[in-house]
Amino acid sequence: MIKRTVDDRLPKWLHSKILSAVDFIWQGRQESMEESLKRVAAVDKHLTDEEMNWVMMLLILPKIKNMVKTSDEFKDFQTMKKESVH
């Protein structure tokens, strides 16, 4: 019998190793930006370049969400969505 973990089924960017690193860095922001940067440097020593790319991309998702919400394309989508419901 083969023992499987959730990481076997998820895309690379949702593996527990990546999410743990994101959480570790994210929690540092409560203390200071300097602490967050120290944590980025600490995590970088243990992950590959590809894994660090996933970590950094996940950390900027809230900013991307705000950028998307204020874009003209998103506003057009919202208008189209409201019109198609009625």
PDB file of C-alpha atoms in Angstrom:
ATOM      1  CA  MET A   1       0.000   0.000   0.000  1.00  0.00           C
ATOM      2  CA  ILE A   2       1.306   3.432  -0.978  1.00  0.00           C
ATOM      3  CA  LYS A   3       0.946   6.208   1.578  1.00  0.00           C
ATOM      4  CA  ARG A   4      -0.176   9.421  -0.112  1.00  0.00           C
ATOM      5  CA  THR A   5      -0.263  12.933   1.242  1.00  0.00           C
ATOM      6  CA  VAL A   6      -2.243  15.964   0.201  1.00  0.00           C
ATOM      7  CA  ASP A   7       0.936  17.287  -1.452  1.00  0.00           C
ATOM      8  CA  ASP A   8       0.741  14.400  -3.918  1.00  0.00           C
ATOM      9  CA  ARG A   9      -2.534  15.752  -5.273  1.00  0.00           C
ATOM     10  CA  LEU A  10      -2.042  19.519  -5.199  1.00  0.00           C
ATOM     11  CA  PRO A  11      -0.191  21.830  -7.584  1.00  0.00           C
ATOM     12  CA  LYS A  12       3.341  22.748  -6.503  1.00  0.00           C
ATOM     13  CA  TRP A  13       2.347  26.191  -5.273  1.00  0.00           C
ATOM     14  CA  LEU A  14      -0.084  24.689  -2.742  1.00  0.00           C
ATOM     15  CA  HIS A  15       2.300  22.150  -1.216  1.00  0.00           C
ATOM     16  CA  SER A  16       2.573  22.316   2.558  1.00  0.00           C
ATOM     17  CA  LYS A  17       6.232  23.362   2.335  1.00  0.00           C
ATOM     18  CA  ILE A  18       5.280  26.452   0.311  1.00  0.00           C
ATOM     19  CA  LEU A  19       2.259  27.341   2.444  1.00  0.00           C
ATOM     20  CA  SER A  20       4.283  26.955   5.648  1.00  0.00           C
ATOM     21  CA  ALA A  21       6.900  29.351   4.300  1.00  0.00           C
ATOM     22  CA  VAL A  22       4.199  31.846   3.293  1.00  0.00           C
ATOM     23  CA  ASP A  23       2.663  31.667   6.770  1.00  0.00           C
ATOM     24  CA  PHE A  24       6.047  32.098   8.474  1.00  0.00           C
ATOM     25  CA  ILE A  25       6.812  35.229   6.440  1.00  0.00           C
ATOM     26  CA  TRP A  26       3.241  36.575   6.660  1.00  0.00           C
ATOM     27  CA  GLN A  27       3.229  36.377  10.465  1.00  0.00           C
ATOM     28  CA  GLY A  28       6.399  38.499  10.573  1.00  0.00           C
ATOM     29  CA  ARG A  29       4.543  41.472   9.118  1.00  0.00           C
ATOM     30  CA  GLN A  30       2.736  41.905  12.446  1.00  0.00           C
ATOM     31  CA  GLU A  31       6.066  42.812  14.017  1.00  0.00           C
ATOM     32  CA  SER A  32       7.651  44.907  11.246  1.00  0.00           C
ATOM     33  CA  MET A  33       8.630  45.027   7.603  1.00  0.00           C
ATOM     34  CA  GLU A  34      12.215  44.385   8.708  1.00  0.00           C
ATOM     35  CA  GLU A  35      11.113  41.161  10.423  1.00  0.00           C
ATOM     36  CA  SER A  36       9.306  40.048   7.285  1.00  0.00           C
ATOM     37  CA  LEU A  37      12.440  40.669   5.217  1.00  0.00           C
ATOM     38  CA  LYS A  38      14.542  38.687   7.718  1.00  0.00           C
ATOM     39  CA  ARG A  39      12.093  35.834   7.379  1.00  0.00           C
ATOM     40  CA  VAL A  40      12.245  35.967   3.590  1.00  0.00           C
ATOM     41  CA  ALA A  41      16.030  35.681   3.797  1.00  0.00           C
ATOM     42  CA  ALA A  42      15.768  32.781   6.268  1.00  0.00           C
ATOM     43  CA  VAL A  43      13.287  30.868   4.116  1.00  0.00           C
ATOM     44  CA  ASP A  44      15.350  31.520   0.990  1.00  0.00           C
ATOM     45  CA  LYS A  45      18.182  29.441   2.476  1.00  0.00           C
ATOM     46  CA  HIS A  46      15.965  26.339   2.549  1.00  0.00           C
ATOM     47  CA  LEU A  47      13.983  26.530  -0.683  1.00  0.00           C
ATOM     48  CA  THR A  48      14.841  26.290  -4.356  1.00  0.00           C
ATOM     49  CA  ASP A  49      14.496  29.322  -6.613  1.00  0.00           C
ATOM     50  CA  GLU A  50      11.269  27.900  -8.012  1.00  0.00           C
ATOM     51  CA  GLU A  51       9.835  27.359  -4.538  1.00  0.00           C
ATOM     52  CA  MET A  52      10.786  30.913  -3.513  1.00  0.00           C
ATOM     53  CA  ASN A  53       9.038  32.222  -6.622  1.00  0.00           C
ATOM     54  CA  TRP A  54       5.839  30.464  -5.533  1.00  0.00           C
ATOM     55  CA  VAL A  55       6.205  31.835  -1.993  1.00  0.00           C
ATOM     56  CA  MET A  56       6.692  35.403  -3.196  1.00  0.00           C
ATOM     57  CA  MET A  57       3.810  35.163  -5.663  1.00  0.00           C
ATOM     58  CA  LEU A  58       1.459  33.928  -2.954  1.00  0.00           C
ATOM     59  CA  LEU A  59       2.557  36.740  -0.646  1.00  0.00           C
ATOM     60  CA  ILE A  60       1.580  39.389  -3.197  1.00  0.00           C
ATOM     61  CA  LEU A  61      -1.859  37.934  -3.992  1.00  0.00           C
ATOM     62  CA  PRO A  62      -3.741  40.496  -1.826  1.00  0.00           C
ATOM     63  CA  LYS A  63      -2.076  43.346  -3.754  1.00  0.00           C
ATOM     64  CA  ILE A  64      -2.891  41.708  -7.092  1.00  0.00           C
ATOM     65  CA  LYS A  65      -6.501  41.236  -5.993  1.00  0.00           C
ATOM     66  CA  ASN A  66      -6.801  44.962  -5.284  1.00  0.00           C
ATOM     67  CA  MET A  67      -5.219  45.813  -8.626  1.00  0.00           C
ATOM     68  CA  VAL A  68      -7.633  43.547 -10.457  1.00  0.00           C
ATOM     69  CA  LYS A  69     -10.676  44.909  -8.614  1.00  0.00           C
ATOM     70  CA  THR A  70      -9.845  48.447  -9.683  1.00  0.00           C
ATOM     71  CA  SER A  71      -9.095  47.581 -13.314  1.00  0.00           C
ATOM     72  CA  ASP A  72     -11.402  48.602 -16.147  1.00  0.00           C
ATOM     73  CA  GLU A  73     -11.595  44.991 -17.284  1.00  0.00           C
ATOM     74  CA  PHE A  74     -12.939  43.876 -13.918  1.00  0.00           C
ATOM     75  CA  LYS A  75     -15.447  46.718 -13.828  1.00  0.00           C
ATOM     76  CA  ASP A  76     -16.629  45.728 -17.321  1.00  0.00           C
ATOM     77  CA  PHE A  77     -16.907  42.121 -16.179  1.00  0.00           C
ATOM     78  CA  GLN A  78     -18.995  43.152 -13.163  1.00  0.00           C
ATOM     79  CA  THR A  79     -21.318  45.193 -15.381  1.00  0.00           C
ATOM     80  CA  MET A  80     -21.681  42.334 -17.849  1.00  0.00           C
ATOM     81  CA  LYS A  81     -22.334  39.890 -15.005  1.00  0.00           C
ATOM     82  CA  LYS A  82     -25.104  42.095 -13.547  1.00  0.00           C
ATOM     83  CA  GLU A  83     -26.719  42.500 -16.974  1.00  0.00           C
ATOM     84  CA  SER A  84     -26.721  38.771 -17.692  1.00  0.00           C
ATOM     85  CA  VAL A  85     -28.431  37.943 -14.378  1.00  0.00           C
ATOM     86  CA  HIS A  86     -31.458  40.113 -15.091  1.00  0.00           C
TER      87      HIS A  86
END
